[in-house]
Coordinates of C-alpha atoms and ligand atoms in Angstrom, one line a residue:
Chain A
X1 CA 46.6 -87.1 21.0
X2 CA 47.3 -91.1 19.7
X3 CA 48.0 -93.5 22.3
X4 CA 46.4 -92.0 25.4
X5 CA 43.2 -93.3 26.6
X6 CA 39.6 -91.8 26.4
X7 CA 39.7 -90.1 29.6
X8 CA 42.4 -89.5 31.9
X9 CA 42.4 -88.5 35.7
X10 CA 46.0 -87.7 37.3
X11 CA 45.8 -87.8 41.1
X12 CA 42.5 -85.8 41.3
X13 CA 41.7 -84.0 44.6
X14 CA 38.8 -82.6 45.6
X15 CA 36.9 -81.4 48.6
X16 CA 33.2 -79.9 48.9
X17 CA 34.3 -77.0 50.8
X18 CA 33.3 -77.0 54.4
X19 CA 35.5 -78.8 57.3
X20 CA 36.3 -82.7 56.7
X21 CA 38.0 -84.7 54.6
X22 CA 38.4 -84.1 51.0
X23 CA 35.8 -86.2 49.0
X24 CA 38.7 -87.6 46.4
X25 CA 42.3 -88.1 47.7
X26 CA 44.0 -88.3 44.4
X27 CA 42.6 -90.7 42.4
X28 CA 43.9 -91.8 39.3
X29 CA 41.8 -93.2 36.4
X30 CA 42.0 -94.1 32.9
X31 CA 39.4 -95.0 30.4
X32 CA 39.7 -96.4 27.4
X33 CA 37.9 -96.0 24.0
X34 CA 35.4 -98.6 24.4
X35 CA 36.4 -100.3 27.7
X36 CA 33.8 -100.6 30.5
X37 CA 35.2 -99.7 33.8
X38 CA 33.0 -100.4 36.9
X39 CA 33.2 -98.7 39.9
X40 CA 32.3 -100.0 43.3
X41 CA 33.1 -98.1 46.9
X42 CA 30.9 -98.1 50.0
X43 CA 28.0 -95.0 50.2
X44 CA 30.0 -91.9 50.4
X45 CA 33.5 -92.8 49.2
X46 CA 33.6 -90.4 46.2
X47 CA 31.9 -92.5 43.5
X48 CA 29.1 -89.7 42.0
X49 CA 32.2 -87.3 42.8
X50 CA 34.8 -88.5 40.2
X51 CA 31.9 -89.4 37.8
X52 CA 31.3 -85.7 38.2
X53 CA 34.6 -85.6 36.9
X54 CA 34.6 -87.3 34.2
X55 CA 32.6 -84.8 32.2
X56 CA 33.7 -80.9 34.0
X57 CA 30.8 -81.2 36.2
X58 CA 33.0 -80.9 38.7
X59 CA 36.5 -79.3 38.3
X60 CA 39.8 -80.9 40.2
X61 CA 40.9 -78.5 42.6
X62 CA 44.7 -80.1 42.5
X63 CA 45.6 -82.8 39.7
X64 CA 44.2 -82.9 36.6
X65 CA 41.3 -84.4 34.2
X66 CA 42.1 -84.8 30.6
X67 CA 38.9 -86.4 27.6
X68 CA 40.5 -86.7 24.4
X69 CA 43.6 -84.6 25.5
X70 CA 41.2 -81.6 26.6
X71 CA 41.6 -80.7 29.7
X72 CA 38.2 -79.7 32.2
X73 CA 39.7 -77.0 33.6
X74 CA 39.3 -75.1 30.2
X75 CA 35.9 -73.5 29.9
X76 CA 36.5 -73.7 26.6
X77 CA 36.3 -77.2 26.1
X78 CA 33.0 -77.4 28.0
X79 CA 30.6 -78.1 25.8
X80 CA 33.2 -80.6 23.5
X81 CA 33.9 -82.6 26.7
X82 CA 30.0 -83.2 27.5
X83 CA 29.7 -84.4 24.3
X84 CA 32.1 -86.7 24.6
X85 CA 31.4 -88.2 27.8
X86 CA 27.7 -88.3 28.7
X87 CA 25.8 -89.1 32.1
X88 CA 22.8 -91.1 33.3
X89 CA 21.9 -90.4 37.0
X90 CA 20.2 -92.4 39.5
X91 CA 17.0 -90.6 39.6
X92 CA 14.4 -91.9 36.6
X93 CA 12.1 -88.4 37.7
X94 CA 15.2 -85.7 37.4
X95 CA 16.9 -85.9 34.0
X96 CA 13.8 -85.3 31.4
X97 CA 13.9 -81.8 30.7
X98 CA 11.1 -81.5 27.5
X99 CA 7.2 -83.1 28.6
X100 CA 7.4 -85.6 25.9
X101 CA 10.1 -88.3 24.8
X102 CA 11.3 -87.4 21.6
X103 CA 11.8 -84.0 22.7
X104 CA 13.5 -84.6 24.9
X105 CA 15.9 -86.8 23.6
X106 CA 16.4 -84.1 21.3
X107 CA 18.1 -81.7 23.8
X108 CA 21.1 -82.5 24.1
X109 CA 21.7 -82.6 20.3
X110 CA 19.8 -79.2 20.3
X111 CA 21.8 -78.1 22.9
X112 CA 25.1 -78.3 21.0
X113 CA 23.6 -76.7 17.4
X114 CA 23.3 -80.0 15.0
X115 CA 21.2 -79.2 12.5
X116 CA 17.3 -80.0 12.1
X117 CA 17.5 -83.2 9.6
X118 CA 20.0 -84.6 11.4
X119 CA 18.6 -83.7 14.6
X120 CA 15.7 -86.2 13.7
X121 CA 18.0 -88.8 12.6
X122 CA 20.0 -89.1 15.5
X123 CA 16.3 -89.1 17.8
X124 CA 15.4 -91.6 15.5
X125 CA 18.0 -93.8 15.9
X126 CA 18.5 -93.2 19.4
X127 CA 15.4 -94.2 20.4
X128 CA 14.9 -96.7 18.5
X129 CA 18.9 -98.2 19.9
X130 CA 16.9 -98.3 23.5
X131 CA 13.3 -99.6 21.8
X132 CA 11.2 -97.0 23.1
X133 CA 10.7 -95.4 19.2
X134 CA 6.6 -96.1 19.8
X135 CA 6.5 -94.2 23.0
X136 CA 8.3 -90.9 21.4
X137 CA 5.1 -88.9 22.2
X138 CA 4.5 -89.8 25.4
X139 CA 4.8 -87.8 28.6
X140 CA 7.5 -89.0 31.0
X141 CA 5.0 -89.5 33.8
X142 CA 3.2 -91.9 31.5
X143 CA 6.7 -94.4 31.5
X144 CA 7.9 -97.0 34.3
X145 CA 11.1 -96.2 36.1
X146 CA 13.0 -98.1 33.5
X147 CA 11.6 -96.7 30.7
X148 CA 12.3 -93.9 31.6
X149 CA 16.0 -94.9 32.6
X150 CA 16.1 -96.2 28.4
X151 CA 15.2 -92.6 27.4
X152 CA 17.6 -90.9 29.1
X153 CA 20.2 -93.3 27.8
X154 CA 18.6 -92.5 24.4
X155 CA 18.8 -89.0 25.0
X156 CA 22.7 -89.4 25.9
X157 CA 23.5 -91.3 22.8
X158 CA 21.8 -88.8 20.7
X159 CA 24.8 -86.6 21.5
X160 CA 27.0 -89.5 19.9
X161 CA 29.3 -89.4 22.9
X162 CA 32.3 -91.5 22.7
X163 CA 31.8 -93.0 26.3
X164 CA 28.7 -93.0 28.6
X165 CA 29.1 -92.7 32.8
X166 CA 26.0 -94.4 34.7
X167 CA 25.4 -93.4 38.2
X168 CA 24.0 -96.0 40.2
X169 CA 21.2 -95.8 37.3
X170 CA 19.6 -98.8 37.7
X171 CA 19.5 -98.9 42.0
X172 CA 15.9 -97.4 41.5
X173 CA 14.6 -99.9 39.2
X174 CA 12.8 -103.3 39.2
X175 CA 14.8 -106.5 38.5
X176 CA 13.5 -106.4 34.5
X177 CA 14.3 -102.8 34.4
X178 CA 18.0 -103.2 35.4
X179 CA 17.9 -106.8 33.1
X180 CA 17.1 -104.2 30.2
X181 CA 18.9 -101.9 31.2
X182 CA 22.1 -104.5 31.2
X183 CA 21.5 -105.8 27.3
X184 CA 21.6 -102.0 26.5
X185 CA 25.2 -101.7 28.1
X186 CA 26.2 -104.9 26.6
X187 CA 25.0 -103.1 23.0
X188 CA 26.6 -100.0 23.7
X189 CA 30.1 -102.1 24.1
X190 CA 29.3 -103.9 20.9
X191 CA 29.6 -100.8 19.5
X192 CA 32.2 -99.2 20.4
X193 CA 30.9 -97.0 23.1
X194 CA 33.3 -96.8 26.4
X195 CA 31.2 -97.2 29.6
X196 CA 31.4 -96.7 33.0
X197 CA 29.4 -97.5 35.7
X198 CA 29.1 -97.3 39.1
X199 CA 26.7 -99.4 41.1
X200 CA 25.8 -101.4 44.3
X201 CA 25.0 -104.4 42.7
X202 CA 28.1 -106.8 42.5
X203 CA 26.5 -108.7 39.3
X204 CA 26.4 -105.9 37.2
X205 CA 30.2 -105.3 38.1
X206 CA 31.4 -108.5 36.7
X207 CA 30.0 -108.0 33.7
X208 CA 33.2 -104.8 33.2
X209 CA 36.1 -105.4 32.0
X210 CA 38.0 -103.8 34.7
X211 CA 37.0 -102.7 38.4
X212 CA 37.7 -99.9 40.5
X213 CA 37.3 -99.9 44.3
X214 CA 37.2 -97.0 45.7
X215 CA 37.1 -96.1 49.4
X216 CA 37.2 -92.7 51.1
X217 CA 38.0 -91.1 48.1
X218 CA 41.5 -93.2 47.4
X219 CA 41.1 -96.3 45.0
X220 CA 41.9 -99.4 46.8
X221 CA 41.7 -101.7 44.3
X222 CA 41.4 -102.5 40.8
X223 CA 42.0 -105.0 38.0
X224 CA 39.6 -107.4 36.3
X225 CA 36.6 -108.6 38.1
X226 CA 38.1 -112.4 38.4
X227 CA 41.5 -110.9 40.5
X228 CA 39.1 -107.5 42.5
X229 CA 36.1 -110.2 43.5
X230 CA 39.2 -113.1 44.8
X231 CA 40.2 -110.6 47.4
X232 CA 37.3 -111.4 48.9
X233 CA 38.7 -110.0 52.4
X234 CA 39.3 -107.3 51.8
X235 CA 35.9 -106.4 49.9
X236 CA 34.0 -107.8 53.1
X237 CA 36.5 -104.5 55.5
X238 CA 34.9 -102.1 53.1
X239 CA 31.1 -103.3 53.2
X240 CA 30.9 -104.7 50.0
X241 CA 29.2 -108.0 48.9
X242 CA 30.8 -110.6 46.8
X243 CA 28.3 -111.8 43.4
X244 CA 26.2 -114.3 44.5
X245 CA 28.1 -116.8 42.8
X246 CA 31.6 -115.9 43.9
X247 CA 29.8 -116.0 47.4
X248 CA 28.9 -119.5 47.0
X249 CA 32.5 -120.4 45.4
X250 CA 33.9 -119.2 48.8
X251 CA 31.1 -120.8 50.7
X252 CA 31.8 -124.4 48.3
X253 CA 36.1 -123.8 49.4
X254 CA 35.1 -123.9 53.1
X255 CA 34.7 -127.4 52.6
X256 CA 36.7 -128.3 49.6
X257 CA 39.6 -126.3 50.9
X258 CA 40.9 -126.1 47.0
X259 CA 37.8 -125.1 45.0
X260 CA 38.4 -122.5 42.9
X261 CA 36.9 -119.4 43.9
X262 CA 37.9 -117.4 41.0
X263 CA 34.3 -118.0 39.6
X264 CA 31.3 -115.6 38.6
X265 CA 28.2 -117.5 37.4
X266 CA 26.5 -120.2 38.2
X267 CA 27.5 -122.0 34.5
X268 CA 30.8 -121.8 35.8
X269 CA 30.6 -123.1 39.3
X270 CA 28.3 -126.0 37.8
X271 CA 31.3 -126.7 35.0
X272 CA 33.7 -126.3 38.4
X273 CA 31.7 -129.0 40.5
X274 CA 31.6 -131.5 37.2
X275 CA 35.2 -131.7 36.9
X276 CA 35.9 -132.7 40.1
X277 CA 32.9 -135.0 40.3
X278 CA 34.7 -136.4 36.8
X279 CA 38.1 -136.6 38.0
Chain B
X1 CA -13.8 -91.5 42.4
X2 CA -11.1 -92.1 45.3
X3 CA -10.1 -89.7 47.7
X4 CA -6.6 -89.9 46.4
X5 CA -6.7 -89.4 43.0
X6 CA -8.2 -85.9 43.3
X7 CA -4.9 -85.1 41.6
X8 CA -4.7 -87.3 38.6
X9 CA -8.5 -85.5 38.0
X10 CA -7.3 -82.0 37.1
X11 CA -7.7 -81.4 33.6
X12 CA -6.3 -78.1 33.6
X13 CA -2.3 -78.5 32.4
X14 CA -3.7 -81.6 30.6
X15 CA -3.8 -83.0 26.7
X16 CA -6.5 -84.3 25.0
X17 CA -5.9 -86.3 21.7
X18 CA -8.7 -85.9 19.7
X19 CA -8.6 -84.1 16.1
X20 CA -10.5 -80.9 15.8
X21 CA -9.8 -77.2 14.9
X22 CA -8.5 -76.0 18.2
X23 CA -6.3 -78.9 17.9
X24 CA -5.1 -77.9 14.8
X25 CA -4.9 -74.6 15.5
X26 CA -1.1 -73.0 15.5
X27 CA -0.5 -72.1 19.4
X28 CA 0.9 -68.6 18.4
X29 CA -2.6 -67.8 17.0
X30 CA -4.0 -69.9 19.6
X31 CA -2.4 -68.4 22.3
X32 CA -3.6 -64.7 21.4
X33 CA -7.0 -65.5 20.8
X34 CA -7.2 -67.0 24.4
X35 CA -5.6 -64.1 25.5
X36 CA -8.1 -61.8 23.7
X37 CA -11.0 -64.1 25.1
X38 CA -9.6 -63.6 28.4
X39 CA -9.6 -60.1 28.2
X40 CA -13.0 -59.7 27.4
X41 CA -14.0 -61.9 30.3
X42 CA -12.0 -59.5 32.4
X43 CA -14.0 -56.2 31.0
X44 CA -17.3 -57.7 31.1
X45 CA -19.2 -56.2 34.6
X46 CA -23.0 -57.2 33.8
X47 CA -24.8 -60.2 34.0
X48 CA -26.4 -60.2 30.4
X49 CA -23.0 -60.4 29.4
X50 CA -21.4 -62.7 31.2
X51 CA -24.3 -65.1 30.1
X52 CA -22.6 -64.4 26.5
X53 CA -19.6 -65.5 27.5
X54 CA -20.4 -68.4 29.4
X55 CA -22.4 -69.7 26.0
X56 CA -18.7 -68.3 24.4
X57 CA -17.0 -70.8 26.8
X58 CA -19.5 -74.0 25.5
X59 CA -18.9 -72.8 22.4
X60 CA -14.8 -73.6 22.5
X61 CA -15.9 -76.7 24.5
X62 CA -17.7 -77.6 21.4
X63 CA -15.3 -76.6 18.6
X64 CA -12.5 -78.4 20.6
X65 CA -14.4 -81.5 20.4
X66 CA -14.1 -82.1 23.8
X67 CA -16.9 -84.3 25.6
X68 CA -19.1 -81.8 27.3
X69 CA -18.6 -84.1 31.2
X70 CA -14.5 -84.3 30.7
X71 CA -14.8 -80.6 30.5
X72 CA -17.1 -80.2 33.5
X73 CA -15.5 -82.4 35.7
X74 CA -12.5 -80.5 35.1
X75 CA -14.5 -77.9 37.0
X76 CA -14.9 -79.9 40.0
X77 CA -11.8 -78.9 42.0
X78 CA -13.0 -75.2 42.0
X79 CA -16.7 -76.1 44.0
X80 CA -15.5 -75.1 46.7
X81 CA -13.7 -72.6 46.1
X82 CA -16.3 -70.7 44.4
X83 CA -18.5 -71.9 47.0
X84 CA -16.1 -70.3 49.8
X85 CA -16.0 -67.1 47.7
X86 CA -19.3 -67.3 47.7
X87 CA -20.2 -67.4 51.2
X88 CA -17.6 -64.9 52.0
X89 CA -19.3 -62.3 49.9
X90 CA -22.6 -63.0 51.2
X91 CA -21.4 -62.4 54.6
X92 CA -19.2 -59.8 54.7
X93 CA -20.0 -57.5 52.4
X94 CA -22.7 -56.2 53.6
X95 CA -24.0 -52.7 53.0
X96 CA -20.7 -51.7 52.6
X97 CA -20.3 -52.6 48.7
X98 CA -23.2 -50.3 47.1
X99 CA -25.2 -48.9 50.1
X100 CA -27.9 -47.5 47.9
X101 CA -28.8 -51.2 46.8
X102 CA -32.4 -52.3 48.4
X103 CA -31.6 -55.4 51.0
X104 CA -32.9 -58.7 49.9
X105 CA -32.0 -60.8 53.1
X106 CA -31.4 -60.0 56.6
X107 CA -30.5 -62.2 59.5
X108 CA -28.9 -60.8 62.8
X109 CA -25.8 -59.2 61.3
X110 CA -25.8 -60.2 57.9
X111 CA -27.2 -58.5 54.8
X112 CA -27.2 -59.1 51.8
X113 CA -27.9 -56.6 49.0
X114 CA -29.0 -56.9 45.6
X115 CA -25.7 -55.4 44.4
X116 CA -24.1 -58.1 46.7
X117 CA -26.1 -61.2 45.0
X118 CA -25.5 -59.8 41.5
X119 CA -21.4 -59.7 42.3
X120 CA -21.7 -63.1 43.5
X121 CA -23.5 -65.1 40.3
X122 CA -20.8 -62.4 38.2
X123 CA -17.7 -63.4 40.4
X124 CA -18.7 -67.3 40.1
X125 CA -19.6 -66.9 36.3
X126 CA -15.8 -65.3 35.6
X127 CA -14.1 -67.7 37.9
X128 CA -16.0 -70.1 35.4
X129 CA -15.3 -68.4 32.4
X130 CA -11.6 -68.3 33.1
X131 CA -11.6 -72.1 33.7
X132 CA -13.5 -73.1 30.8
X133 CA -11.2 -71.1 28.4
X134 CA -7.8 -72.6 30.2
X135 CA -9.1 -75.6 30.1
X136 CA -10.0 -75.9 26.7
X137 CA -6.5 -74.5 25.9
X138 CA -5.1 -76.7 27.6
X139 CA -6.9 -79.7 26.2
X140 CA -6.2 -78.8 22.9
X141 CA -2.8 -77.9 22.9
X142 CA 0.4 -80.2 23.1
X143 CA 2.4 -78.5 25.7
X144 CA 5.2 -78.3 23.3
X145 CA 3.2 -76.6 21.0
X146 CA 2.4 -74.5 23.9
X147 CA 6.0 -73.5 24.8
X148 CA 6.8 -73.2 21.4
X149 CA 4.6 -71.1 20.7
X150 CA 5.4 -68.4 23.9
X151 CA 9.0 -68.6 22.9
X152 CA 8.1 -68.0 18.9
X153 CA 5.8 -65.1 20.1
X154 CA 8.4 -63.3 22.3
X155 CA 11.1 -63.5 20.2
X156 CA 10.5 -59.5 18.6
X157 CA 11.5 -59.3 22.2
X158 CA 14.4 -60.7 22.8
X159 CA 16.3 -57.1 21.8
X160 CA 14.5 -55.2 24.1
X161 CA 16.5 -58.3 26.9
X162 CA 13.2 -60.9 27.1
X163 CA 14.6 -63.9 27.8
X164 CA 12.2 -65.7 25.2
X165 CA 14.0 -69.2 25.7
X166 CA 14.5 -69.4 28.9
X167 CA 11.1 -68.5 29.9
X168 CA 9.6 -71.4 27.5
X169 CA 11.9 -73.4 29.5
X170 CA 11.0 -72.4 32.8
X171 CA 6.8 -73.0 31.4
X172 CA 8.0 -76.2 29.6
X173 CA 9.9 -77.2 33.1
X174 CA 7.1 -76.2 35.4
X175 CA 4.5 -78.6 32.6
X176 CA 6.6 -81.3 33.4
X177 CA 7.3 -81.6 36.5
X178 CA 3.3 -80.9 37.2
X179 CA 2.0 -84.7 37.1
X180 CA 5.6 -86.3 38.7
X181 CA 4.5 -83.8 41.6
X182 CA 1.2 -85.0 42.1
X183 CA 2.3 -88.5 41.5
X184 CA 4.7 -88.3 44.8
X185 CA 2.1 -86.2 46.4
X186 CA -0.8 -89.0 46.1
X187 CA 2.0 -91.3 47.7
X188 CA 3.0 -89.4 50.0
X189 CA -0.8 -88.9 51.0
X190 CA -1.0 -92.9 50.9
X191 CA 2.0 -93.2 52.9
X192 CA 1.0 -91.6 55.5
X193 CA -2.9 -92.8 55.5
X194 CA -1.3 -96.7 55.5
X195 CA 0.2 -94.9 59.2
X196 CA -3.5 -93.5 60.2
X197 CA -3.1 -90.5 59.3
X198 CA -7.0 -89.1 58.4
X199 CA -6.9 -87.4 55.0
X200 CA -9.7 -88.2 53.5
X201 CA -13.2 -87.6 55.1
X202 CA -14.9 -84.4 53.9
X203 CA -13.8 -82.2 51.5
X204 CA -15.4 -79.1 52.5
X205 CA -13.2 -79.0 56.1
X206 CA -10.9 -76.5 54.9
X207 CA -8.4 -75.6 57.8
X208 CA -8.5 -79.1 59.1
X209 CA -7.7 -80.0 55.2
X210 CA -5.0 -77.7 55.3
X211 CA -3.5 -79.0 58.6
X212 CA -3.5 -82.2 57.8
X213 CA -1.6 -81.7 54.6
X214 CA 1.4 -80.0 56.1
X215 CA 3.0 -83.6 56.7
X216 CA 2.6 -84.0 53.0
X217 CA 3.8 -80.6 52.0
X218 CA 7.1 -80.5 53.6
X219 CA 8.3 -83.9 52.2
X220 CA 6.7 -82.8 48.7
X221 CA 8.6 -79.5 48.6
X222 CA 11.8 -81.6 49.6
X223 CA 11.6 -83.7 46.9
X224 CA 10.8 -81.4 44.2
X225 CA 13.3 -79.1 45.5
X226 CA 15.7 -82.1 45.5
X227 CA 14.6 -83.4 41.6
X228 CA 14.8 -79.7 40.9
X229 CA 18.0 -79.7 41.8
X230 CA 19.2 -82.6 40.4
X231 CA 17.8 -82.0 37.4
X232 CA 20.2 -78.7 36.6
X233 CA 23.0 -80.7 37.0
X234 CA 21.6 -83.6 34.1
X235 CA 21.0 -80.1 32.3
X236 CA 24.4 -79.3 32.5
X237 CA 25.4 -82.7 31.8
X238 CA 24.0 -82.8 28.3
X239 CA 26.0 -79.6 27.3
X240 CA 23.0 -77.3 28.0
X241 CA 24.6 -73.3 28.2
X242 CA 21.3 -71.3 27.8
X243 CA 19.5 -70.1 24.2
X244 CA 22.6 -69.1 22.3
X245 CA 24.2 -71.3 19.2
X246 CA 20.8 -74.1 20.0
X247 CA 18.9 -75.6 16.9
X248 CA 15.3 -76.8 17.2
X249 CA 13.7 -80.2 16.8
X250 CA 10.4 -79.0 16.1
X251 CA 9.6 -75.7 14.5
X252 CA 5.8 -74.0 13.8
X253 CA 4.4 -73.5 10.8
X254 CA 0.8 -71.5 10.5
X255 CA -1.5 -71.6 7.6
X256 CA -3.1 -68.2 6.7
X257 CA -5.8 -69.2 8.4
X258 CA -5.0 -70.2 11.7
X259 CA -5.3 -65.8 12.0
X260 CA -8.8 -66.0 11.5
X261 CA -9.0 -67.3 15.1
X262 CA -7.2 -63.7 16.2
X263 CA -9.4 -62.0 14.0
X264 CA -12.5 -63.8 15.2
X265 CA -11.3 -63.4 18.8
X266 CA -10.9 -59.8 18.2
X267 CA -14.2 -59.1 16.7
X268 CA -15.9 -60.9 20.1
X269 CA -13.4 -58.6 22.8
X270 CA -14.7 -55.7 20.9
X271 CA -18.5 -56.7 20.8
X272 CA -18.5 -57.5 24.5
X273 CA -16.9 -54.0 25.4
X274 CA -19.4 -52.1 23.0
X275 CA -22.6 -54.2 23.3
X276 CA -25.3 -52.1 25.1
X277 CA -25.8 -54.6 28.0
X278 CA -28.0 -53.5 30.9
X279 CA -25.3 -52.7 33.6
Ligands
ADP1 N1 26.9 -81.7 47.3 C1 27.7 -82.2 48.6 N2 28.5 -80.8 49.3 C2 29.0 -81.4 50.2 N3 29.4 -82.8 50.1 C3 29.2 -83.7 49.2 C4 28.1 -83.4 48.7 N4 28.2 -84.3 47.7 C5 29.1 -85.6 48.5 N5 29.6 -84.9 49.3 C6 30.5 -85.4 50.4 O1 31.4 -86.0 49.4 C7 32.0 -87.4 49.3 C8 31.8 -88.2 48.8 O2 30.4 -88.6 48.2 P1 29.5 -89.0 46.8 O3 30.8 -88.8 45.7 O4 28.3 -88.9 46.3 O5 29.7 -90.6 47.4 P2 29.1 -92.0 46.9 O6 28.6 -91.6 45.5 O7 30.1 -92.9 46.4 O8 28.0 -92.5 47.2 C9 30.6 -87.7 50.8 O9 31.3 -87.9 52.7 C10 29.6 -87.2 50.6 O10 29.3 -86.8 51.9
MG2 MG1 27.1 -92.0 44.5

């Protein structure tokens, strides 16, 4: 198994039945340990369908998905795959099972049969990581949407996954909730957890190591954020935005033809402008 | 009280965090004792007996250190139902219910006999007693304790294929979603009201209230179904495969003194059954 990435998708095809096209038409994707991959694409392009293949919630009708070498089609591996790849969903209200925060965080490891003293240690560690330990005896409806999503992350962390998939986990949050979640993702990567984040926000995607662009169930582009965003024409035909700073760089280039466009933050733009002013 | 905040004021199903004998009681003992008290309510048809039961209900409020005003406010939403019930009984029973009973009031075809009057009082009293007992129960019992108690009490019946864990989980999820759905209903009501729908007004006009709540009920049910479907996926993603092989985060431990409450409730039930109350 050494050398094989954490998650390998090989020519994954999937259709929801009924007439019409396949939701996924042969997607190949690799996620290495500790890597941060962002998946972007228009609505209905198959992002959620792909995400659900990564932990065996859906099984490919052709092709294969392997997690740490385990084929997701083999039911004997289901539990172990779900432990390895955790998932956080979009809606903050439909992920909490229990009536208080700590019981909810315990739900995953309980399912894995983790013995009790360790269970308590894990719940505490996970809630402290997302800074929600003080809220451990609160019922979910007294939390803000951002706090609920942090609890959802803790609930996954308590299972000690090697990878966390976030399926538009920030799309229903306010800017502050988004910023909190962004910091958490950065923290996860520091501790070596791989992150696959599906997002509509290009600023979020820009923070990844690699961006995969899906359209109509196929991968149409893949590479480091700078490279993907530099091809603004293709993104525009898909109806996707650029990060605000990159968009600004493109507009400056309309005035100054050789202005660089592979810029992703305001600081980089300031540096580029300052560099030109100096020369 | 704001018209739209009615739903929040339902005290049944909410926990009141104070320290009392009832709060500390082992949930298993509390469930059994509550069943015995409810049986006493069910099998006591006399006026005097119901007076005792009402007094008993108030004693429970005191024993749970629940502020009386708070407990009574929880009964408020039931008042329209009680009035409705009483009116129906007064108007429609007439002479059919116990024809030997003397007539105390007559107006056109509406006849009220002594027996019907007694029936009205006793059924209202029973209703209030039941509400009082259940609200004291829920105000003094955390939902986690409730479900642990149910699971633990049903475990001996697992051999008879009673799905103890699954039933407890169903209760947990139902309780967990009550406030979520109430808040969503509130949101929908406000949204409809802001578009000119007249939802407020007299609380007593049932028919128009029911008719007017349809535009809220339909989206609310849709919302509930969607959240429910998502919850199933989220539970699966957290390696839930049913009760087998799970460990438990919280384990109940009872003191011998807890079972005294069951004994007291049994004595109370026996006393109510055997006491020579005038019929
Ligand atoms: N449960 C489902 N049943 C039938 N079709 C579905 C279902 N979920 C998604 N689809 C279809 O599959 C395609 C991909 O959907 P999805 O993966 O949800 O896209 P995305 O997450 O990128 O918006 C869409 O055309 C969508 O209509
Ligand atoms: Mg989606």
